[in-house]
CSV table of C-alpha atoms and ligand atoms in Angstrom, one decimal:
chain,number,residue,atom,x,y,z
A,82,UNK,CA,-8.5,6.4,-39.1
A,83,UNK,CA,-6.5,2.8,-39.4
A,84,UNK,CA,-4.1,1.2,-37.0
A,85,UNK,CA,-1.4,2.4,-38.7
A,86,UNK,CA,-2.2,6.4,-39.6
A,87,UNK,CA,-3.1,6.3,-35.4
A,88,UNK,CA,0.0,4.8,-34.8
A,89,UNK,CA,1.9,7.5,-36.7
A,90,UNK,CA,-0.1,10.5,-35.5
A,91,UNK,CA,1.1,9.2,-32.1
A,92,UNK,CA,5.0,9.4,-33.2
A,93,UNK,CA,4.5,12.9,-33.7
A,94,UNK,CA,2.6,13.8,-31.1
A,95,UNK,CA,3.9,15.4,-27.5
A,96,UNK,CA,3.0,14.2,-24.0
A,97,UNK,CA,0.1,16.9,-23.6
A,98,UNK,CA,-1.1,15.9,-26.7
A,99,UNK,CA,-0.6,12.2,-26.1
A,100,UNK,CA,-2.7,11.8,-22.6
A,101,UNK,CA,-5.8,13.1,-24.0
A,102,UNK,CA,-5.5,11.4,-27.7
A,103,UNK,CA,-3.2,8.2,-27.3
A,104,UNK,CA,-6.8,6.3,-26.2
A,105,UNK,CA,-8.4,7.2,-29.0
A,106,UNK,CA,-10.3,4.5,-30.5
A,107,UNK,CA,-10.6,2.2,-27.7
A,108,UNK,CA,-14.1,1.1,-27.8
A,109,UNK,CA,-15.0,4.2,-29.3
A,110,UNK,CA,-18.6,4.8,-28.0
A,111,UNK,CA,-19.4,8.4,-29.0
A,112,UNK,CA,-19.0,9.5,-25.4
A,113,UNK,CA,-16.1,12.6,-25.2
A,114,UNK,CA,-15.9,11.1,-21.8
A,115,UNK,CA,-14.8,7.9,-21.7
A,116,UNK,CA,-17.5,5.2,-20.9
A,117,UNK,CA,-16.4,3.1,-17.6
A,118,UNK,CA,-17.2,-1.0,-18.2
A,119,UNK,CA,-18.6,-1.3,-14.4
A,120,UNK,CA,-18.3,-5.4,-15.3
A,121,UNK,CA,-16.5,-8.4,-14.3
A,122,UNK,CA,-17.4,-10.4,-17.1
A,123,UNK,CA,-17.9,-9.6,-20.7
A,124,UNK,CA,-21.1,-11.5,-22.9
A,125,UNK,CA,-19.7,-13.2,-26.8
A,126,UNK,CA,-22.5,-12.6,-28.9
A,127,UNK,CA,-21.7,-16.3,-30.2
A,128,UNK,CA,-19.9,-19.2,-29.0
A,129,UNK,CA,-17.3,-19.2,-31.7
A,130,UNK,CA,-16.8,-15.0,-30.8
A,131,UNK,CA,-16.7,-16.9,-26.8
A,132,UNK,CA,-13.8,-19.2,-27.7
A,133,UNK,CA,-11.7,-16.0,-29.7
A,134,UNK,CA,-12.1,-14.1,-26.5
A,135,UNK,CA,-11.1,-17.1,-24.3
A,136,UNK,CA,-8.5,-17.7,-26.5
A,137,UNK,CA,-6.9,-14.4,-27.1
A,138,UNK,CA,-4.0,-13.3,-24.6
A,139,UNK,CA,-5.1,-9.8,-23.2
A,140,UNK,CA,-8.2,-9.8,-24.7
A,141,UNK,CA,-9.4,-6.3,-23.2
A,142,UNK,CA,-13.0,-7.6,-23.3
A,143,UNK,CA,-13.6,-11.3,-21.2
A,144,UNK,CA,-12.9,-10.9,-17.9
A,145,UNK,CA,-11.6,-8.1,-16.1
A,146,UNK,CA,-9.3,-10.2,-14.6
A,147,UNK,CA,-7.4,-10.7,-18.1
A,148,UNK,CA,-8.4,-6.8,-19.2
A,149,UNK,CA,-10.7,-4.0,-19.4
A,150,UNK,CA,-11.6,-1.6,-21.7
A,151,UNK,CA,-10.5,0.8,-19.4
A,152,UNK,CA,-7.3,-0.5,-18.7
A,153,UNK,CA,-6.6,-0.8,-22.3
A,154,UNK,CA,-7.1,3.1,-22.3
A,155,UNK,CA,-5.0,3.7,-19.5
A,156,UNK,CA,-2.6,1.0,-20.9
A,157,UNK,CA,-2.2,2.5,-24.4
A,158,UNK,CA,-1.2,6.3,-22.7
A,159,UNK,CA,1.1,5.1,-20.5
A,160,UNK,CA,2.7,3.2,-23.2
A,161,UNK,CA,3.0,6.4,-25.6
A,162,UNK,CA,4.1,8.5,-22.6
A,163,UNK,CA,6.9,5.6,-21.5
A,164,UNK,CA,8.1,5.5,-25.0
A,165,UNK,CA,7.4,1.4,-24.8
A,166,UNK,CA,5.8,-1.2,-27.1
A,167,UNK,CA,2.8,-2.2,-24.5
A,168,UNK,CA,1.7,-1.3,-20.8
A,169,UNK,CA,-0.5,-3.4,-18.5
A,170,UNK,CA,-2.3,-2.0,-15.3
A,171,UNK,CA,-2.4,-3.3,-12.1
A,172,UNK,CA,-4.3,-2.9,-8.4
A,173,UNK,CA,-1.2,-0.9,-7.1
A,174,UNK,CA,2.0,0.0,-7.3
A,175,UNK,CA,3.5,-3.1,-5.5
A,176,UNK,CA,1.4,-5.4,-7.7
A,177,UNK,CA,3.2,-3.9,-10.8
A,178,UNK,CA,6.2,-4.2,-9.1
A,179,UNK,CA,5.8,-7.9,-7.3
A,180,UNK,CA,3.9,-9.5,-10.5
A,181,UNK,CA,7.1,-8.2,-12.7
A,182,UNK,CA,9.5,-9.8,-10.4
A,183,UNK,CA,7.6,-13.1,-10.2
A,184,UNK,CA,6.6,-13.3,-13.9
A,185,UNK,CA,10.8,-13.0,-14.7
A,186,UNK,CA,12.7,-14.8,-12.7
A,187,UNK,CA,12.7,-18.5,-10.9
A,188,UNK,CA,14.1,-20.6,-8.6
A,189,UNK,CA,18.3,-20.4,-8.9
A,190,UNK,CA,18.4,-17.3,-10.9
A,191,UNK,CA,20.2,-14.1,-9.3
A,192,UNK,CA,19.1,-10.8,-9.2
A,193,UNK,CA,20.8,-7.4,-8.2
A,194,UNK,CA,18.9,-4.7,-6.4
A,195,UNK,CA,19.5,-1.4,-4.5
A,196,UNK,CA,20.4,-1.4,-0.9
A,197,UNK,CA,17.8,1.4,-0.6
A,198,UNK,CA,14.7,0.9,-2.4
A,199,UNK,CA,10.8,1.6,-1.9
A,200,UNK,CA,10.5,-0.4,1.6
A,201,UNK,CA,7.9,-3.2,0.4
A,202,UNK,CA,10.3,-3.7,-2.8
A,203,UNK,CA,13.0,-4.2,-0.2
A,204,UNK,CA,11.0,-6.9,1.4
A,205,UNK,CA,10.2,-9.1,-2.2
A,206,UNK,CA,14.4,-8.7,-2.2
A,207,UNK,CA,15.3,-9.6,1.3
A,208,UNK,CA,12.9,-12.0,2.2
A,209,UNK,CA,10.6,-13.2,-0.5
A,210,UNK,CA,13.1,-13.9,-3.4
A,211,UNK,CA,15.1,-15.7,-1.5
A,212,UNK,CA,12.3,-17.9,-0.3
A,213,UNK,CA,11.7,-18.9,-3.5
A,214,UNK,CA,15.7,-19.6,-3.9
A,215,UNK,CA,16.5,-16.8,-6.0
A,216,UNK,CA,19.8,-15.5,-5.2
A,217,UNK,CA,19.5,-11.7,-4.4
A,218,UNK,CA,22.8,-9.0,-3.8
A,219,UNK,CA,22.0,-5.2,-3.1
A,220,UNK,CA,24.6,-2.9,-4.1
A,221,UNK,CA,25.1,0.9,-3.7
A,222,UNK,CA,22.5,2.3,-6.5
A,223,UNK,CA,25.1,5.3,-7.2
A,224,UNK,CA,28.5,3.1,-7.3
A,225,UNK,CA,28.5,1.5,-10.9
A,226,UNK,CA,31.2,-0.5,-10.5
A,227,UNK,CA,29.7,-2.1,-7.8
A,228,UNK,CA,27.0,-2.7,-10.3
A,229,UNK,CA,29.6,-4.7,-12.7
A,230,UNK,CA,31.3,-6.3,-9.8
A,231,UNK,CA,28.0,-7.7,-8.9
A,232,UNK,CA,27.3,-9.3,-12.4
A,233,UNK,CA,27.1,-13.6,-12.2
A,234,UNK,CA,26.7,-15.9,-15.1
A,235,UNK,CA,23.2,-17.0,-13.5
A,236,UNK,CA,22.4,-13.2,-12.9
A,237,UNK,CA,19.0,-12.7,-14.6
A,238,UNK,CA,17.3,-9.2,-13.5
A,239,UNK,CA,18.7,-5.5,-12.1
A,240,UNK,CA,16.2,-3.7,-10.5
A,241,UNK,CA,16.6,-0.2,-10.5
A,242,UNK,CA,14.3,2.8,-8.9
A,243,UNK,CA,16.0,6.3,-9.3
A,244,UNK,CA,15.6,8.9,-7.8
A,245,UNK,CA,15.2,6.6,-4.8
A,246,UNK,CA,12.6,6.9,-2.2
A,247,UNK,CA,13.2,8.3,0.3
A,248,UNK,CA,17.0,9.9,0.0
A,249,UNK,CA,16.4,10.6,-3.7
A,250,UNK,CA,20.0,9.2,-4.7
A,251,UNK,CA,20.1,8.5,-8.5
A,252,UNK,CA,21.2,5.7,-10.4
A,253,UNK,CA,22.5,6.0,-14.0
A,254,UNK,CA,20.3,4.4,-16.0
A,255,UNK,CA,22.6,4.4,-19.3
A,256,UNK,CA,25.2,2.8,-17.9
A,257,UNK,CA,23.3,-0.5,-15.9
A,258,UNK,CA,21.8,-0.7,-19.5
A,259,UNK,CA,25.4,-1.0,-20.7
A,260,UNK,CA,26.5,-3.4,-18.2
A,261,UNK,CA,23.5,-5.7,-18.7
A,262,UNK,CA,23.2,-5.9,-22.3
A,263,UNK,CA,26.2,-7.9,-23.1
A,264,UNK,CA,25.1,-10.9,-20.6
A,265,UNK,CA,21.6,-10.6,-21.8
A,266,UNK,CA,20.1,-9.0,-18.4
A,267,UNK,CA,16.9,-7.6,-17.9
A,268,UNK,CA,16.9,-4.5,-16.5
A,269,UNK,CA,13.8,-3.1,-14.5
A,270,UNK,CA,13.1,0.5,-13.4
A,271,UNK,CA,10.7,1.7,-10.7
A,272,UNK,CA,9.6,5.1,-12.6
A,273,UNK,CA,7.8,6.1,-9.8
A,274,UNK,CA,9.5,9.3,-8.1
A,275,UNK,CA,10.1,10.8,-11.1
A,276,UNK,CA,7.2,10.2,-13.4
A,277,UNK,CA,7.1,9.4,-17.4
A,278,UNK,CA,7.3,13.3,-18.3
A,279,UNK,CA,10.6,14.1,-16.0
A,280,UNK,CA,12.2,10.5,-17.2
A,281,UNK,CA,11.9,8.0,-19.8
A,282,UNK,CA,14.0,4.6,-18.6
A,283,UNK,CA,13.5,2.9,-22.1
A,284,UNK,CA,15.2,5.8,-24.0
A,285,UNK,CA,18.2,4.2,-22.0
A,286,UNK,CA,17.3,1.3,-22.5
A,287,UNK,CA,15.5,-0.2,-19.6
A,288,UNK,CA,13.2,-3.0,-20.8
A,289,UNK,CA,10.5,-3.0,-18.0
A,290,UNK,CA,9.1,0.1,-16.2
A,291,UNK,CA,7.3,-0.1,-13.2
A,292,UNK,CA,5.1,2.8,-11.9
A,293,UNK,CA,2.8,3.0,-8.4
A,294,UNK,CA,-0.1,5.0,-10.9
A,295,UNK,CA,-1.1,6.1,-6.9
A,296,UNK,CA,1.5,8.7,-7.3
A,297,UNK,CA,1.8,11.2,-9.8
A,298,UNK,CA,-0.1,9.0,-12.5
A,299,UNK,CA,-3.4,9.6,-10.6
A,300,UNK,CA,-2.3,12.0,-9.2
A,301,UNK,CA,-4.9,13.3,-6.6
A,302,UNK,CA,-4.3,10.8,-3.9
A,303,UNK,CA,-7.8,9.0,-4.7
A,304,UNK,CA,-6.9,5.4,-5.9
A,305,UNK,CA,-4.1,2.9,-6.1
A,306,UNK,CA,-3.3,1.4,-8.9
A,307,UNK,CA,0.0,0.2,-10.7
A,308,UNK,CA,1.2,0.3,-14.6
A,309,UNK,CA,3.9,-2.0,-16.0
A,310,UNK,CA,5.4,-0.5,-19.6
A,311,UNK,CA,7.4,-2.9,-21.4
A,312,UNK,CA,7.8,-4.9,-24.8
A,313,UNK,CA,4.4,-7.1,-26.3
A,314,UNK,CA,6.6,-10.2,-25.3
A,315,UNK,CA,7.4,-9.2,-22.2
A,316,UNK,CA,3.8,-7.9,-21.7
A,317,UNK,CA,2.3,-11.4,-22.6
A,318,UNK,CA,5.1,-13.3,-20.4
A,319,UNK,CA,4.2,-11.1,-17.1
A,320,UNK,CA,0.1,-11.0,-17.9
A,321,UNK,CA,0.0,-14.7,-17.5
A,322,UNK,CA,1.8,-14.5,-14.0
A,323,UNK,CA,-0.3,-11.0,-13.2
A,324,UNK,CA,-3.8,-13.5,-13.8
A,325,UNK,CA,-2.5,-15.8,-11.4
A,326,UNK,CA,-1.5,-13.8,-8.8
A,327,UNK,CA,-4.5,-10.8,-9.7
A,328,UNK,CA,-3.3,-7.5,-8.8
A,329,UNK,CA,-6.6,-6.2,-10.5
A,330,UNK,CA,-7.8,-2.4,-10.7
A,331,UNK,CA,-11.2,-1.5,-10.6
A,332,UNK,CA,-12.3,-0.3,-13.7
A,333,UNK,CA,-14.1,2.7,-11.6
A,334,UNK,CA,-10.0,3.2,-10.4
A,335,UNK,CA,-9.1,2.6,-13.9
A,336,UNK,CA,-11.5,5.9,-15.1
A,337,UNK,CA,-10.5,7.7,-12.1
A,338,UNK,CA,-6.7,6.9,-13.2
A,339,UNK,CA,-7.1,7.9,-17.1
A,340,UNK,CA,-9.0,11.2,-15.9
A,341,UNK,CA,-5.6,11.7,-13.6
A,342,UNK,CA,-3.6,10.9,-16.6
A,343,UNK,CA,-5.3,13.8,-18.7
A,344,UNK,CA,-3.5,16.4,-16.9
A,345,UNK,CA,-0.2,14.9,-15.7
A,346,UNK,CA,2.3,17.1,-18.1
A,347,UNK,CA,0.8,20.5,-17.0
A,348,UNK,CA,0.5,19.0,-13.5
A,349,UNK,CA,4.2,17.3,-13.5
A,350,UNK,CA,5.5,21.2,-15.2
A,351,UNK,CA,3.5,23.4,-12.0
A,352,UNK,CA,5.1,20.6,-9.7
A,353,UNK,CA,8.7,20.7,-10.8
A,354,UNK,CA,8.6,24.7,-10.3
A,355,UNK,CA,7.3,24.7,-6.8
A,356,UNK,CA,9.9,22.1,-5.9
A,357,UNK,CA,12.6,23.4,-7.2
A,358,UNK,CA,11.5,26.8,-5.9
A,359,UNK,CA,11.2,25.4,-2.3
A,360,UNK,CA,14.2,23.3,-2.2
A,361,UNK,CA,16.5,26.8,-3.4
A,362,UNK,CA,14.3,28.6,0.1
A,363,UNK,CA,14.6,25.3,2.2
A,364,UNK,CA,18.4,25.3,1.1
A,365,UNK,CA,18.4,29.1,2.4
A,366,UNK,CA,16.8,28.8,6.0
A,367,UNK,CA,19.2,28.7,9.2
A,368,UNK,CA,17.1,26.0,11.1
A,369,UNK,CA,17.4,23.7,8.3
A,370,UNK,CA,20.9,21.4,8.1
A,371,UNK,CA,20.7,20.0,4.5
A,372,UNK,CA,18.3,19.8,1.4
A,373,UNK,CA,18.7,16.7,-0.8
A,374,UNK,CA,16.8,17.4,-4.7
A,375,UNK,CA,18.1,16.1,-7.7
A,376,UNK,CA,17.7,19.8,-9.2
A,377,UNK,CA,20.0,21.3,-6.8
A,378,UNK,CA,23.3,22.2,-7.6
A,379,UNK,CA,24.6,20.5,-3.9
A,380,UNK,CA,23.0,17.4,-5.3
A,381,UNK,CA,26.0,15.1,-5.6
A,382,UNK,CA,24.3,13.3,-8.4
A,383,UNK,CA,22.9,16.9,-9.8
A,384,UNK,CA,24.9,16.4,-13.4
A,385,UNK,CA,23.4,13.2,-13.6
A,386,UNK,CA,19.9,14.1,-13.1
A,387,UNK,CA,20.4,17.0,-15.6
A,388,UNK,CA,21.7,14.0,-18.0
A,389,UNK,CA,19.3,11.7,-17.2
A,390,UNK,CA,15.7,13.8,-16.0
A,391,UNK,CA,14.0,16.3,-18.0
A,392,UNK,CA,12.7,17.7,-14.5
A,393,UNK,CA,13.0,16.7,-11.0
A,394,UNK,CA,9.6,16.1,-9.1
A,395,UNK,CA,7.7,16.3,-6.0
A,396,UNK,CA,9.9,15.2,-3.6
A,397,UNK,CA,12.4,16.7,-1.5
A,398,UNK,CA,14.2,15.3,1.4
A,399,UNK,CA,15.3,18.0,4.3
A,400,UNK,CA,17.0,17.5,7.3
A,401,UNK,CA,16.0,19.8,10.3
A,402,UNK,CA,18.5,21.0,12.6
A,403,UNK,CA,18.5,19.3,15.9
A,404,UNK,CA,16.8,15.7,16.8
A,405,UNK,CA,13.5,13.3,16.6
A,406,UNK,CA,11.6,16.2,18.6
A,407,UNK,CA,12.0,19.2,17.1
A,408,UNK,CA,11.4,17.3,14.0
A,409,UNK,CA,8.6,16.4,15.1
A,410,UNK,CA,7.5,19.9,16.2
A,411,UNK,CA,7.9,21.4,12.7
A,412,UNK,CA,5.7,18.4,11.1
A,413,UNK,CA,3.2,19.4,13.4
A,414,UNK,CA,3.0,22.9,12.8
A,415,UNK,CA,3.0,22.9,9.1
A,416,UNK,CA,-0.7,23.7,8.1
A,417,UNK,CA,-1.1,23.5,4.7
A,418,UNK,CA,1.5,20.0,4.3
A,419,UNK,CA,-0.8,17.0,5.7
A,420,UNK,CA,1.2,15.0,7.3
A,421,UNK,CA,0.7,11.8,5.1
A,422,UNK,CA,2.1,9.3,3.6
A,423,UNK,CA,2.3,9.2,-0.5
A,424,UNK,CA,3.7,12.2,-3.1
A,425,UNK,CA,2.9,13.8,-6.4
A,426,UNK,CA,-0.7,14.5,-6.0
A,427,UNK,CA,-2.2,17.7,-6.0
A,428,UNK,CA,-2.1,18.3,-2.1
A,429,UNK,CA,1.3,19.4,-0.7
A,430,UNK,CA,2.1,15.5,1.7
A,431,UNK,CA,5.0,15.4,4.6
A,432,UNK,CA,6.3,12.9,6.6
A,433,UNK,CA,9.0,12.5,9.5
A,434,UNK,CA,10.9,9.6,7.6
A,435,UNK,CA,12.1,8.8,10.9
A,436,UNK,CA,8.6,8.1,12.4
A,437,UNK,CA,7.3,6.4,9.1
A,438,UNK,CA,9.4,3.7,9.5
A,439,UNK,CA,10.3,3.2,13.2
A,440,UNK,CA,8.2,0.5,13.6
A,441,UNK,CA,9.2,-1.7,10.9
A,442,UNK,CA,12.5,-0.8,10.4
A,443,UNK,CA,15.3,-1.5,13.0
A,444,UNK,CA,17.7,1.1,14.0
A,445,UNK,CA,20.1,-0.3,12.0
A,446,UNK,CA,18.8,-0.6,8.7
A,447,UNK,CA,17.4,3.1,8.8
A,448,UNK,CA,20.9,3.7,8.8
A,449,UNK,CA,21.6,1.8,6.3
A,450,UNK,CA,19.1,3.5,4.7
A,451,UNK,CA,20.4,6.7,4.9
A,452,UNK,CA,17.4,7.9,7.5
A,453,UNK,CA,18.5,10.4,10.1
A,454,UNK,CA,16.1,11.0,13.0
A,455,UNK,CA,15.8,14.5,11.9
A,456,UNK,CA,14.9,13.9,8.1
A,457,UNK,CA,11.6,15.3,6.4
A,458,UNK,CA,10.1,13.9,3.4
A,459,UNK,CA,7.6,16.7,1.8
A,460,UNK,CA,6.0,16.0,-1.7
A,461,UNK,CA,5.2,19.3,-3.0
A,462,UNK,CA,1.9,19.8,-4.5
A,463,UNK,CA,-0.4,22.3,-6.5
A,464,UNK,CA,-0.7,25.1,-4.1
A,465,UNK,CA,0.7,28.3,-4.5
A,466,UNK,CA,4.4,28.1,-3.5
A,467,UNK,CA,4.7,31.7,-1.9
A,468,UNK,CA,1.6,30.3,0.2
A,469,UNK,CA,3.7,26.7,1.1
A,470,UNK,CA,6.9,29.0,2.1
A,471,UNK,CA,5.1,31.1,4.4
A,472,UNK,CA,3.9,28.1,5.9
A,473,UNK,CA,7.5,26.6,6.3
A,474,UNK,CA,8.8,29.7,7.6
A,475,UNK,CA,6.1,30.0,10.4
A,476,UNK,CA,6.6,25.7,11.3
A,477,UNK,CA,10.3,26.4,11.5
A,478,UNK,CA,10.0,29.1,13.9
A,479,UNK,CA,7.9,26.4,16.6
A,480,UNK,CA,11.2,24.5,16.2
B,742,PLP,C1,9.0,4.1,-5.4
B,742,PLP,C2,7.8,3.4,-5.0
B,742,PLP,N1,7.5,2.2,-5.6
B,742,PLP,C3,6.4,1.5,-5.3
B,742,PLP,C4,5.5,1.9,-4.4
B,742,PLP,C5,4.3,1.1,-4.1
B,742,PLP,O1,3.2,1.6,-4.7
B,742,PLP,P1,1.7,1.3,-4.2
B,742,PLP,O2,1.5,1.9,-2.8
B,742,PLP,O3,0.8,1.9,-5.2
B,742,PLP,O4,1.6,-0.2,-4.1
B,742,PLP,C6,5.7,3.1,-3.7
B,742,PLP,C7,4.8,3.6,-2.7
B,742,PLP,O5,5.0,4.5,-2.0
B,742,PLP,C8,6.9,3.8,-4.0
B,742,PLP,O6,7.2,5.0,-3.4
């Protein structure tokens, strides 16, 4: 099949379709299994072939620096799922997320951000930006005209990451678009919580989405790796900042990432079930005080998310009734939820937010933050969700 008839089976296909097919034809070796290029350089068969390869932007076969065939696979799914032109795959999350922002802006630009974002993000906004005299303002993700009020003429990037980690307060993706069009303003979303199957930035308009792959992408807590899904111009613009600063994945990651990939819709579908089924039970126990999911009705956001998400994810925020300890207590005695960082894998993962960040978050901005001492991060995972309520029920009576 040519370029083109590939490129319009892909319009018509759908996401399950799409992870297992949208690679297709990348170094098509006659393997089902995709072959992994265990290689840090690639050999020309000529020096003219040499200077094509040096000479090519993104060249998925010279140094895996620049590209890998593997990437390239992992790069064209992501773009199909993403709805976007391109992708480009990085060593992590933060990589995407840190080579974006360097790639885009410079010295005397301004950017808006959230005043709660993923806590490393937070850090490239309060500290690092401005080190490099960019102008930073963070404004209340869910107040939009806070969002407009922020706007400057030198006001060259929004970064956006809805649902937001870890209080899962939306922000309307539609309507930054709207603000930032007019004044020519990129707009960048962190994907991450809620996944290319429950939401697709770019079908509002978002120009750049960022993903931590570590998540759902991969899915089974295994690797780290980042994806960045964007326009070919933008793509080419950020892949000459992401060689410089080389947030590279292994192309053994990069296999482990596309075999993840292969299963994310009927993983993502199971997911969004068992959350939403635990977060209606979590919302029903006595010892618990309040449940925060985007597919709950008490969701203040929750016609938003309807709007906005085709499902709702992993992650649900609770807070226990009482303090720090008894939180503590029910972390503890939960036996199937490891207590461990990450979400959207295929083990059920909880944290005590509080305890997370203690030590590199002062009192104050946890409040900021939204972080009460008794609040519970779980990520819901694959196992059977009558199994994951008993275990709640029996953690919540050691309260
Ligand atoms: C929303 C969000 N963005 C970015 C990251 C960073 O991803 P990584 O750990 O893959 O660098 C995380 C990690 O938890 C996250 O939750």
């Amino acid at each position: 099949m040519n370029k083109r008839d590939h490129e319009q089976m892909l319009e018509a296909l759908r996401d399950e379709t799409l992870v297992i097919h949208a690679d297709d034809g990348v170094n098509n070796e006659g393997t089902v299994a995709p072959a992994i290029y265990y290689t840090a350089t690639f050999r020309a068969q000529n020096a003219s072939e040499f200077a094509d390869m040096a000479g090519t932007p993104r060249h998925p076969r010279y140094y895996t620096r620049y590209g890998n065939p593997v990437h390239e696979r992992v790069a064209r799914i992501m773009a199909e799922l993403e709805g976007t032109e391109t992708a480009l795959v990085t060593g992590s999350g933060m990589g995407a997320i840190a080579t974006t922002l360097f790639a885009l802006v410079s010295a005397g630009d301004h950017v808006i951000a959230q005043t709660r974002h993923y806590m490393s993000t937070a850090k490239i906004m309060d500290e690092m930006l401005p080190r490099f005299g960019v102008e930073v303002t963070l404004v209340e993700q869910a107040d939009v005209a806070a969002i407009a009020a922020a706007i400057r003429p030198h006001t060259k990037l929004i970064m956006v990451e809805t649902p937001a980690n870890p209080t899962l307060v939306l922000t309307d993706l539609a309507a930054v678009v709207e603000l930032a069009r007019p004044h020519g303003i990129i707009v960048v979303a962190d994907n991450t919580f809620a996944s290319p199957i429950n939401q697709r930035p770019h079908d509002w308009g978002v120009d750049v989405v960022v993903h931590s792959a570590t998540k759902y992408l991969g899915g089974h807590h295994d690797l780290t790796a980042g994806v960045i899904c964007t326009s070919k111009e933008l793509a080419e613009q950020i892949w000459h900042t992401h060689i410089s600063i080389g947030s590279v994945l292994s192309p053994m990651d990069a296999w482990l990432l596309l075999r993840g990939l292969r299963t994310l819709p009927l993983r993502i579908e199971r997911i969004n079930s068992n959350a939403q089924a635990l977060a209606e039970f979590l919302e029903a126990q006595p010892q618990i005080e309040r449940v925060y999911y985007p597919g709950l009705a008490s969701h203040p956001q929750h016609e938003l998310a309807k709007r906005q998400m085709r499902g709702f994810g992993a992650v649900i925020a609770f807070a226990v009734k009482g303090g720090y300890e008894e939180t503590q207590r029910f972390v503890s005695a939960l036996k199937l939820s490891l207590n461990a960082v990450s979400l959207g894998g295929v083990d059920s993962l909880v944290v005590h937010t509080a305890a997370m960040w203690e030590g590199v978050m002062s009192e104050e901005q946890m409040r900021t933050a939204g972080i009460p001492a008794n609040f519970v991060r779980f990520s819901v995972g694959l196992e059977h969700v009558e199994d994951l309520k008993a275990d709640i029920l029996q953690a919540l009576q050691k309260i």
